[in-house]
mmCIF file with all atom_site columns, C-alpha atoms in Angstrom:
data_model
loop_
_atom_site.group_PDB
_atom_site.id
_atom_site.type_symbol
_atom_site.label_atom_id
_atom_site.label_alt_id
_atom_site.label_comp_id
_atom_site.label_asym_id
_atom_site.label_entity_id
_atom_site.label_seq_id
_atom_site.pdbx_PDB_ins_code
_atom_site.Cartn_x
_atom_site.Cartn_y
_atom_site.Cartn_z
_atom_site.occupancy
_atom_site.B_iso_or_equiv
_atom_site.pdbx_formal_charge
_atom_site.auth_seq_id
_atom_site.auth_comp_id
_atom_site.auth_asym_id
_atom_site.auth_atom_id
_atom_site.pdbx_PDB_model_num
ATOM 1   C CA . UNK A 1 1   ? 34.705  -28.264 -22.583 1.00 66.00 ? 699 UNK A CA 1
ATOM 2   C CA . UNK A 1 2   ? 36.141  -29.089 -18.952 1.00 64.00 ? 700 UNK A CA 1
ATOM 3   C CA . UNK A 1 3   ? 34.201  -26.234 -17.561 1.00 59.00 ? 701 UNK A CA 1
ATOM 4   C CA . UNK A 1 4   ? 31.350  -26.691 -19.370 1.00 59.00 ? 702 UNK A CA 1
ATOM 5   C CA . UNK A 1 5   ? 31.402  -30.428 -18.162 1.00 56.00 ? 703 UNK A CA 1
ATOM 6   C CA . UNK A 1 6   ? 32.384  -29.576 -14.347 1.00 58.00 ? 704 UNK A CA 1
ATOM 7   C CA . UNK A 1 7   ? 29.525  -27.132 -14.603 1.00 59.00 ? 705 UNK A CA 1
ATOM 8   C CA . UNK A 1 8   ? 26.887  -29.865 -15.515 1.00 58.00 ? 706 UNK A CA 1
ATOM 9   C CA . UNK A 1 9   ? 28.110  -32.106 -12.718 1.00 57.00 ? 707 UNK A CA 1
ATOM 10  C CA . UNK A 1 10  ? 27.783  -29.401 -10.467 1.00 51.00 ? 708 UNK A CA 1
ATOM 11  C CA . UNK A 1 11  ? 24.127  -28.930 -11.802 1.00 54.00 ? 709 UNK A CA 1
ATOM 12  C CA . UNK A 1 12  ? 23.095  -32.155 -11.855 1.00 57.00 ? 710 UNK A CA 1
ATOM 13  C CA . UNK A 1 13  ? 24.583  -32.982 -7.736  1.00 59.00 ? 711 UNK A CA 1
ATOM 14  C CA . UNK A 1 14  ? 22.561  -29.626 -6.965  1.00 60.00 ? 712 UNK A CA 1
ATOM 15  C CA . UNK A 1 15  ? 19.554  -31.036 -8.286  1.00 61.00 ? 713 UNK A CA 1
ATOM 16  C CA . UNK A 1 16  ? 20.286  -34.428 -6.212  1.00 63.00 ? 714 UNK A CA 1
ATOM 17  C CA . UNK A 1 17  ? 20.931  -32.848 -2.832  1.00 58.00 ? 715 UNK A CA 1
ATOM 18  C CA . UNK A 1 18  ? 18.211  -32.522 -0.485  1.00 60.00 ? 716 UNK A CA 1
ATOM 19  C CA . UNK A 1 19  ? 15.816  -29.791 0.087   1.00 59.00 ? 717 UNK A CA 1
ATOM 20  C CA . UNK A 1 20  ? 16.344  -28.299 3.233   1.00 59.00 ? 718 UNK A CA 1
ATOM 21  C CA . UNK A 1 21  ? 14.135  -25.412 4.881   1.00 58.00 ? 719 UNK A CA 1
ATOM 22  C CA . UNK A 1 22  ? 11.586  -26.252 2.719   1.00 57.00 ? 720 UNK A CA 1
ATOM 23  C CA . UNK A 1 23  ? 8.154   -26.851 4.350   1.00 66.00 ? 721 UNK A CA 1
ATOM 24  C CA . UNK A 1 24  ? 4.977   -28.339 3.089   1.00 76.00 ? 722 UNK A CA 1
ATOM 25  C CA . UNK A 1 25  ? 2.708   -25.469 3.181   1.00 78.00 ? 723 UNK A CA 1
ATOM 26  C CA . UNK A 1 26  ? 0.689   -25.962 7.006   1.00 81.00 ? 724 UNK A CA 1
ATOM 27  C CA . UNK A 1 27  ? -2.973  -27.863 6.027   1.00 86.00 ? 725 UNK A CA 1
ATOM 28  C CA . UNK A 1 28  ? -5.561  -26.008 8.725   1.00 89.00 ? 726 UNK A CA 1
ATOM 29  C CA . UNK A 1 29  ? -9.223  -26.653 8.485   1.00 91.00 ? 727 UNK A CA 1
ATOM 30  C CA . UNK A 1 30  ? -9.706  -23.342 9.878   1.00 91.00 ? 728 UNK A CA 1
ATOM 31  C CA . UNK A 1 31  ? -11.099 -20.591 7.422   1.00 91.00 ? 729 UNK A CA 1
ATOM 32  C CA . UNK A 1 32  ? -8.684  -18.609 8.644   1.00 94.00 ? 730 UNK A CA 1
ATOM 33  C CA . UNK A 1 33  ? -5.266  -18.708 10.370  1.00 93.00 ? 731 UNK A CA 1
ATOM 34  C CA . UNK A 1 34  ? -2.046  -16.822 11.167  1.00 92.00 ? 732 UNK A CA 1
ATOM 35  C CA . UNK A 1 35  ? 1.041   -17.938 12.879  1.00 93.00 ? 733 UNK A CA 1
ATOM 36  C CA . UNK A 1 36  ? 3.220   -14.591 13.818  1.00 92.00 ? 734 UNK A CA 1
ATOM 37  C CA . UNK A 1 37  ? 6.945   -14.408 15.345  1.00 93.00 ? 735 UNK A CA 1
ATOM 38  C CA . UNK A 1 38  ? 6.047   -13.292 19.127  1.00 89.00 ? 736 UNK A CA 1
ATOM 39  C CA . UNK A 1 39  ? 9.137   -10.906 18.929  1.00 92.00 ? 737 UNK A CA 1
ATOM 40  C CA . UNK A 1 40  ? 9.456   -9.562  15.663  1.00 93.00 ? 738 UNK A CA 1
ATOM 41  C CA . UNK A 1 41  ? 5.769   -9.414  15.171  1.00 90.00 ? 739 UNK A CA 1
ATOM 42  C CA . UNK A 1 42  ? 6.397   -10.597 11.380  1.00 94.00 ? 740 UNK A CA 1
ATOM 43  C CA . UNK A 1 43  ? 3.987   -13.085 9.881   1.00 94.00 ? 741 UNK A CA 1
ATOM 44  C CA . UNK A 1 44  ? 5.480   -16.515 9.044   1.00 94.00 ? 742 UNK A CA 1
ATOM 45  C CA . UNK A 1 45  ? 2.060   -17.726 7.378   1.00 93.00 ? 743 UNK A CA 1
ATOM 46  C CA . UNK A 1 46  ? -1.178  -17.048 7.034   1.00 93.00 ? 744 UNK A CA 1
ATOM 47  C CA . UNK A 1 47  ? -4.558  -18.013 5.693   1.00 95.00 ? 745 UNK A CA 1
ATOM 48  C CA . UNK A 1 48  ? -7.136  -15.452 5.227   1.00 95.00 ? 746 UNK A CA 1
ATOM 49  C CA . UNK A 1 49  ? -5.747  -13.858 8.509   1.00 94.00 ? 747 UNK A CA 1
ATOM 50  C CA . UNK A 1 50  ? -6.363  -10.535 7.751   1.00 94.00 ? 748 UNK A CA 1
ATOM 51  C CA . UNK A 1 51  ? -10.512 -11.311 6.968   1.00 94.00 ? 749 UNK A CA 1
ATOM 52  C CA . UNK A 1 52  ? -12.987 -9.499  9.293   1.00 93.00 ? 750 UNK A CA 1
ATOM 53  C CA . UNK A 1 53  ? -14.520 -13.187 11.006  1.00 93.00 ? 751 UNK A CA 1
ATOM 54  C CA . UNK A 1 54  ? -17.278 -13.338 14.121  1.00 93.00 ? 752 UNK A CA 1
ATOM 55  C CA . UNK A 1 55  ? -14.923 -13.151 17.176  1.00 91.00 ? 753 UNK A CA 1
ATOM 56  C CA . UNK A 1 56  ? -17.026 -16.096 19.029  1.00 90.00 ? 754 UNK A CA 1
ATOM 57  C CA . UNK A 1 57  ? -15.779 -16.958 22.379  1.00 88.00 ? 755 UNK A CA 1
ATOM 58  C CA . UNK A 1 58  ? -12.729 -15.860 21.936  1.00 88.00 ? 756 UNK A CA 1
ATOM 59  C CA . UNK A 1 59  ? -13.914 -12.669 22.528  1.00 94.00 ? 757 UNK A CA 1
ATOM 60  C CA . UNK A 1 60  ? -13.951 -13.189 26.406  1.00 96.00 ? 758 UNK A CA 1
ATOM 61  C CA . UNK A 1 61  ? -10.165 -13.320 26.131  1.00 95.00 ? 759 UNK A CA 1
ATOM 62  C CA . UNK A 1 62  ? -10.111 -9.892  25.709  1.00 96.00 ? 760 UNK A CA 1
ATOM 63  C CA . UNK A 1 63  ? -12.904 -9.409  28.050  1.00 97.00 ? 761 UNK A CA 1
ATOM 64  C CA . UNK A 1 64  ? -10.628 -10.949 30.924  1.00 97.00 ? 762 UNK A CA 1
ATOM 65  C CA . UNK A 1 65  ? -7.426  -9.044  29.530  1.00 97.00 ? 763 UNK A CA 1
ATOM 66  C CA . UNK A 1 66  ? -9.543  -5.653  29.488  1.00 97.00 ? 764 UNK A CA 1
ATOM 67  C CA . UNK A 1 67  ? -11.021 -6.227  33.149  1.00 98.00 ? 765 UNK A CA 1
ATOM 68  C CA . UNK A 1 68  ? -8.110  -7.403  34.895  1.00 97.00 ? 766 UNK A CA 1
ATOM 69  C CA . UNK A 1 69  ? -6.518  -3.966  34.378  1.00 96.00 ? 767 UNK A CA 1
ATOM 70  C CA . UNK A 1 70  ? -9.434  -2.152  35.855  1.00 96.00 ? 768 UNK A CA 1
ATOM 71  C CA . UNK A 1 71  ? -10.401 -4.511  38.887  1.00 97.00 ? 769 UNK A CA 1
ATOM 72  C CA . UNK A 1 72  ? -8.825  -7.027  41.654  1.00 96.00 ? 770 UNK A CA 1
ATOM 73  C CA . UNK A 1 73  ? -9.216  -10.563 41.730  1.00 96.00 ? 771 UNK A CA 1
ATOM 74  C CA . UNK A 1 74  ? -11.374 -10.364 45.042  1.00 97.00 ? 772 UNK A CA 1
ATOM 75  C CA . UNK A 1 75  ? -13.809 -7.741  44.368  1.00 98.00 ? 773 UNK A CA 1
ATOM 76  C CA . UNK A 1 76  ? -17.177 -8.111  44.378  1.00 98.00 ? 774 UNK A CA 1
ATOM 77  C CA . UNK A 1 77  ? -19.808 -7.461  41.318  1.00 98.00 ? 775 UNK A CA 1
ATOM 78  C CA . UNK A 1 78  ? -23.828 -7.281  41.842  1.00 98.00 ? 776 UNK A CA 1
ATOM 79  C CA . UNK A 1 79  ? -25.537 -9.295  39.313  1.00 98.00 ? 777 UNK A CA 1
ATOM 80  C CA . UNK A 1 80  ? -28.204 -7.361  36.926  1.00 98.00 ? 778 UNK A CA 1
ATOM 81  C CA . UNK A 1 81  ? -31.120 -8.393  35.796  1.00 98.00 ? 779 UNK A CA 1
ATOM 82  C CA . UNK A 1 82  ? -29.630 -8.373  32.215  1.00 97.00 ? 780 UNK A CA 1
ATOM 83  C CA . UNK A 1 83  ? -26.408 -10.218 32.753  1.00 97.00 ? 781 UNK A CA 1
ATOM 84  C CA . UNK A 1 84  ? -28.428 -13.033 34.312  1.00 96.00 ? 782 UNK A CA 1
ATOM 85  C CA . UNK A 1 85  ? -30.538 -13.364 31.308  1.00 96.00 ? 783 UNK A CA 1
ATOM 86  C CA . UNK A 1 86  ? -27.549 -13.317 28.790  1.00 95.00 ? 784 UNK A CA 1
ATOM 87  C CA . UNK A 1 87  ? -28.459 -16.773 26.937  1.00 85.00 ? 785 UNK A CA 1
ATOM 88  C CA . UNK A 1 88  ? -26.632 -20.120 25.835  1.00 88.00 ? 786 UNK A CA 1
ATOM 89  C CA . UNK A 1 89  ? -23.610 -20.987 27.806  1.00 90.00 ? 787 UNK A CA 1
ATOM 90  C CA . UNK A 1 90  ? -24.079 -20.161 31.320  1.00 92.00 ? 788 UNK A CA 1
ATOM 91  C CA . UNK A 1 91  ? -22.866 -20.332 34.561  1.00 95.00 ? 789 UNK A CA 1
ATOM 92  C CA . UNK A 1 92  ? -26.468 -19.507 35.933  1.00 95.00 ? 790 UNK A CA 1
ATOM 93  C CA . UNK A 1 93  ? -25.792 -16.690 37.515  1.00 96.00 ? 791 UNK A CA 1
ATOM 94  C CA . UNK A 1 94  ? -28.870 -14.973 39.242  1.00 97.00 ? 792 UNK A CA 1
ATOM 95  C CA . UNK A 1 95  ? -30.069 -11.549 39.391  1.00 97.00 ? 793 UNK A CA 1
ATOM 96  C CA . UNK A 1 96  ? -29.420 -9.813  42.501  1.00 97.00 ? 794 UNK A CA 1
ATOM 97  C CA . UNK A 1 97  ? -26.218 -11.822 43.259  1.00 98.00 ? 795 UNK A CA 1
ATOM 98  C CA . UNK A 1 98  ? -22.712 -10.630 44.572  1.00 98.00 ? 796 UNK A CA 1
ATOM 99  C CA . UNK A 1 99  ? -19.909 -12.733 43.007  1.00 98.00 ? 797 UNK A CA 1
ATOM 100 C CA . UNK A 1 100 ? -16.134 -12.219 43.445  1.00 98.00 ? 798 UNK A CA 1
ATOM 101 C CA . UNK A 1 101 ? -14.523 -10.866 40.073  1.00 98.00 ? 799 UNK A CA 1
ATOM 102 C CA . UNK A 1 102 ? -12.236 -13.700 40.148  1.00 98.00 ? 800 UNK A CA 1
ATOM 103 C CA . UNK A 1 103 ? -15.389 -16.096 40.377  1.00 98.00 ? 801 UNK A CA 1
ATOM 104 C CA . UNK A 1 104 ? -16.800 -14.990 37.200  1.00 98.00 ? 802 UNK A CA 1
ATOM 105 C CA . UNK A 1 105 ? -14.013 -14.676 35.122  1.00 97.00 ? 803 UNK A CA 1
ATOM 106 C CA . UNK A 1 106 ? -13.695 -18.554 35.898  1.00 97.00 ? 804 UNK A CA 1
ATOM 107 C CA . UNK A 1 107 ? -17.249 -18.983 34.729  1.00 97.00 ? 805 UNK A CA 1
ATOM 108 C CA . UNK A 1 108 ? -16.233 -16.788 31.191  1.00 97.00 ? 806 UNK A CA 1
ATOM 109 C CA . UNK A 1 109 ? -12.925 -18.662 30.919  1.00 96.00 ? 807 UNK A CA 1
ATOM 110 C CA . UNK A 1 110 ? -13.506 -22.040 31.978  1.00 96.00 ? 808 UNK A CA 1
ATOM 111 C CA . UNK A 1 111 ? -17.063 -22.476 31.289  1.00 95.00 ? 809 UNK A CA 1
ATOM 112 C CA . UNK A 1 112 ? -17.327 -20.095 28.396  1.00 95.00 ? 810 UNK A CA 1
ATOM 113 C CA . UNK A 1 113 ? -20.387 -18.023 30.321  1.00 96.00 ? 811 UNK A CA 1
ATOM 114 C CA . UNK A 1 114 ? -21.637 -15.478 28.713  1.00 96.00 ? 812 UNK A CA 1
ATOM 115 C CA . UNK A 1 115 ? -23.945 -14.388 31.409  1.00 97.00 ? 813 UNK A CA 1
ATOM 116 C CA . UNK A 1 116 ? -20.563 -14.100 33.468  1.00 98.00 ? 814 UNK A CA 1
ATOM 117 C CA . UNK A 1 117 ? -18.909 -12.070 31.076  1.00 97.00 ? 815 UNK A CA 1
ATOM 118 C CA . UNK A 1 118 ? -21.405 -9.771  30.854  1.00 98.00 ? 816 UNK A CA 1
ATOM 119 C CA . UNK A 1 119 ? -21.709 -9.206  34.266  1.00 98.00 ? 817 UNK A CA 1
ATOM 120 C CA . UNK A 1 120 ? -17.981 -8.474  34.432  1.00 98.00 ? 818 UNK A CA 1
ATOM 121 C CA . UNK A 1 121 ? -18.480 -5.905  31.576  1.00 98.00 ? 819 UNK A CA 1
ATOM 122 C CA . UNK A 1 122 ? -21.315 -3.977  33.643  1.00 98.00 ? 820 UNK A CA 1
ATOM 123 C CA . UNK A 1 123 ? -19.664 -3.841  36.614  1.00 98.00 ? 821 UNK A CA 1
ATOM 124 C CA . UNK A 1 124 ? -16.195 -2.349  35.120  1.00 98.00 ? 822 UNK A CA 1
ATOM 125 C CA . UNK A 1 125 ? -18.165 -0.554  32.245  1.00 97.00 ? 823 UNK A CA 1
ATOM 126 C CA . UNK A 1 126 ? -21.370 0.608   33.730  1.00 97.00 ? 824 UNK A CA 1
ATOM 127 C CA . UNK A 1 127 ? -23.115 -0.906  30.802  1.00 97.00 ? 825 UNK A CA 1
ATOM 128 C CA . UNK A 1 128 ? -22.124 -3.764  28.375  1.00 96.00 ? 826 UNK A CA 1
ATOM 129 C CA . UNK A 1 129 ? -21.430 -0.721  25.779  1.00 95.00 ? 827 UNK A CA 1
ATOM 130 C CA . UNK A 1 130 ? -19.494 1.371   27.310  1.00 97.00 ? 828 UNK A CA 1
ATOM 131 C CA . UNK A 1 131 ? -17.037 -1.213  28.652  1.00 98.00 ? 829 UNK A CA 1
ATOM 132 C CA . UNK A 1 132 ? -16.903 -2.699  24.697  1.00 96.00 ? 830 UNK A CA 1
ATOM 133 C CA . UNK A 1 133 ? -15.376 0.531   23.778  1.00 96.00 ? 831 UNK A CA 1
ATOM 134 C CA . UNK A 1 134 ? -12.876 -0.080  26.571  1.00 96.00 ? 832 UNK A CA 1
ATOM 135 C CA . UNK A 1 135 ? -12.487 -3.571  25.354  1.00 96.00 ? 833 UNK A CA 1
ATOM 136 C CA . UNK A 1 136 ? -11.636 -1.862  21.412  1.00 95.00 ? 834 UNK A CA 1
ATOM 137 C CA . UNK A 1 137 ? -9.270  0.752   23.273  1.00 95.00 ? 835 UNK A CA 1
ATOM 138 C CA . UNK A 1 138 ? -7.164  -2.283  24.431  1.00 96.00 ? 836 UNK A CA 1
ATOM 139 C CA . UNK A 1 139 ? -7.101  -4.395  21.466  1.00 94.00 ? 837 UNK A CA 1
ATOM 140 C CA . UNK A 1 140 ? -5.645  -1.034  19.755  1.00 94.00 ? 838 UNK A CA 1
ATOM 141 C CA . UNK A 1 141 ? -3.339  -0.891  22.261  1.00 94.00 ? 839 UNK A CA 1
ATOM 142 C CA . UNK A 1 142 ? -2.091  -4.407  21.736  1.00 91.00 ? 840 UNK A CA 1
ATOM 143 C CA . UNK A 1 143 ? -1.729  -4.199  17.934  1.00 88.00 ? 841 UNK A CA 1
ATOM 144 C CA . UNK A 1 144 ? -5.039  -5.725  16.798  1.00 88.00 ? 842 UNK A CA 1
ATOM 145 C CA . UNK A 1 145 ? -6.686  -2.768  15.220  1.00 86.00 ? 843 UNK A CA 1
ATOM 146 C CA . UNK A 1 146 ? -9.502  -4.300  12.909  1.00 87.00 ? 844 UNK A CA 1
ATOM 147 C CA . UNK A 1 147 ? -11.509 -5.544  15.142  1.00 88.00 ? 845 UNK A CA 1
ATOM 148 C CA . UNK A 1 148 ? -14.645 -4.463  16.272  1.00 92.00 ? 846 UNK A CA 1
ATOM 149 C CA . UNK A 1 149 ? -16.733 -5.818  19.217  1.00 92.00 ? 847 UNK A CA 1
ATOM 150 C CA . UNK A 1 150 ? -20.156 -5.029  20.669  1.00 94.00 ? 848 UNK A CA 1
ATOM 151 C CA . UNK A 1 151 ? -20.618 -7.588  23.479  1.00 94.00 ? 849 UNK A CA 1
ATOM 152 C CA . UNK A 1 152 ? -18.389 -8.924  25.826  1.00 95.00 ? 850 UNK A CA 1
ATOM 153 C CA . UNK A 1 153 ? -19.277 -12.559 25.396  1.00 94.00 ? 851 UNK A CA 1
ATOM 154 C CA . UNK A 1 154 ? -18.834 -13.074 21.058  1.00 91.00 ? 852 UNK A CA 1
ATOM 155 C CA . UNK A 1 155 ? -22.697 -13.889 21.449  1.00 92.00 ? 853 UNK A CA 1
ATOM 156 C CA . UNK A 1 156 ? -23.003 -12.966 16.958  1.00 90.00 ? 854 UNK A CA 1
ATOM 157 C CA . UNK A 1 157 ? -23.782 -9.180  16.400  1.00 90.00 ? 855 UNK A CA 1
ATOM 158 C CA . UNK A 1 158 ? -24.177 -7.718  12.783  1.00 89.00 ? 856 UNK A CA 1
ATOM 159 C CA . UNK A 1 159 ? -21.089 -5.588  13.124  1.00 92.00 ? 857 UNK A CA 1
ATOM 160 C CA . UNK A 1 160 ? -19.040 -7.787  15.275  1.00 93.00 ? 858 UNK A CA 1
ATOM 161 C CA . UNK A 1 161 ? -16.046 -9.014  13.741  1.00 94.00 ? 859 UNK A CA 1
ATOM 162 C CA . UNK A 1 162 ? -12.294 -9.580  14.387  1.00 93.00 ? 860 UNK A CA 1
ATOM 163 C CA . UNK A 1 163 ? -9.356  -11.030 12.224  1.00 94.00 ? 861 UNK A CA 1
ATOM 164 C CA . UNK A 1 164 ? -7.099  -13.755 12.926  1.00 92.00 ? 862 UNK A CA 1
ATOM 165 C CA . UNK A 1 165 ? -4.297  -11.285 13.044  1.00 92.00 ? 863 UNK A CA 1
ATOM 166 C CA . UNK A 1 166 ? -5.849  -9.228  15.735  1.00 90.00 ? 864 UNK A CA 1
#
């Protein structure tokens, strides 16, 4: 019986002691969201992060990441004829123009152009395609292998897509 009672009393001061490392689960509006350990790579939560989702404007991230390792801050791109007509947010670049690399990746960062990122992507690329599949060779290399871009800018394409993991 003295066991059985100091057992209770041990049950019943568990129960009573507060809950620590407990968290309420996150609440994100986003569809979808992933929070990973920057070292161990593990995931500590996520919500839908593995779902294929349009990339957006976060696309020119890896647009800058991609270009940086093929060009230097101070060299200078020509402006087609196609980059300058790349639609909705602009830095109004013109056709015919010579901006410094640095200069436009500014406009694609800052000022989320998309006429500026595609000019960066022509310049390193040749064409807006080819440098995309330089764009999906880096991702790979950094881990994020779902993804799957076909413009430099996140402009919405059919097949376009990305996950919050990647």
């Amino acid at each position: 019986r003295k066991a059985l009672a100091v057992f209770l009393l041990c049950l019943f001061l568990f129960a009573l002691a507060p809950k620590r490392g407990l968290a309420a689960e996150p609440q994100v509006q986003a569809g979808a969201a992933l929070l990973m350990d920057g070292k161990s790579g593990m995931v500590l939560w996520e919500k839908n992060g593995y779902i294929p989702l349009p990339p957006a404007s976060t696309l020119k991230i890896l647009t800058a990441i991609t270009a940086l390792d093929m060009a230097s801050p101070s060299d200078i791109f020509a402006v087609s004829a196609n980059a300058a007509a790349v639609g909705e947010s602009s830095v109004y670049i013109q056709a015919g123009e010579e901006w410094r690399f640095e200069d436009l990746l500014n406009g694609a960062l800052i000022q989320s152009g998309n006429d500026a990122a595609c000019a960066i992507a022509e310049n390193i690329g040749g064409t807006e395609a080819c440098f995309t599949a330089l764009m999906r060779l880096k991702a790979a290399s950094l881990g994020a292998f779902s993804g799957y871009f076909t413009n430099s800018n996140g402009l919405p394409s059919e097949e376009q897509n990305v996950s919050a993991y990647d």
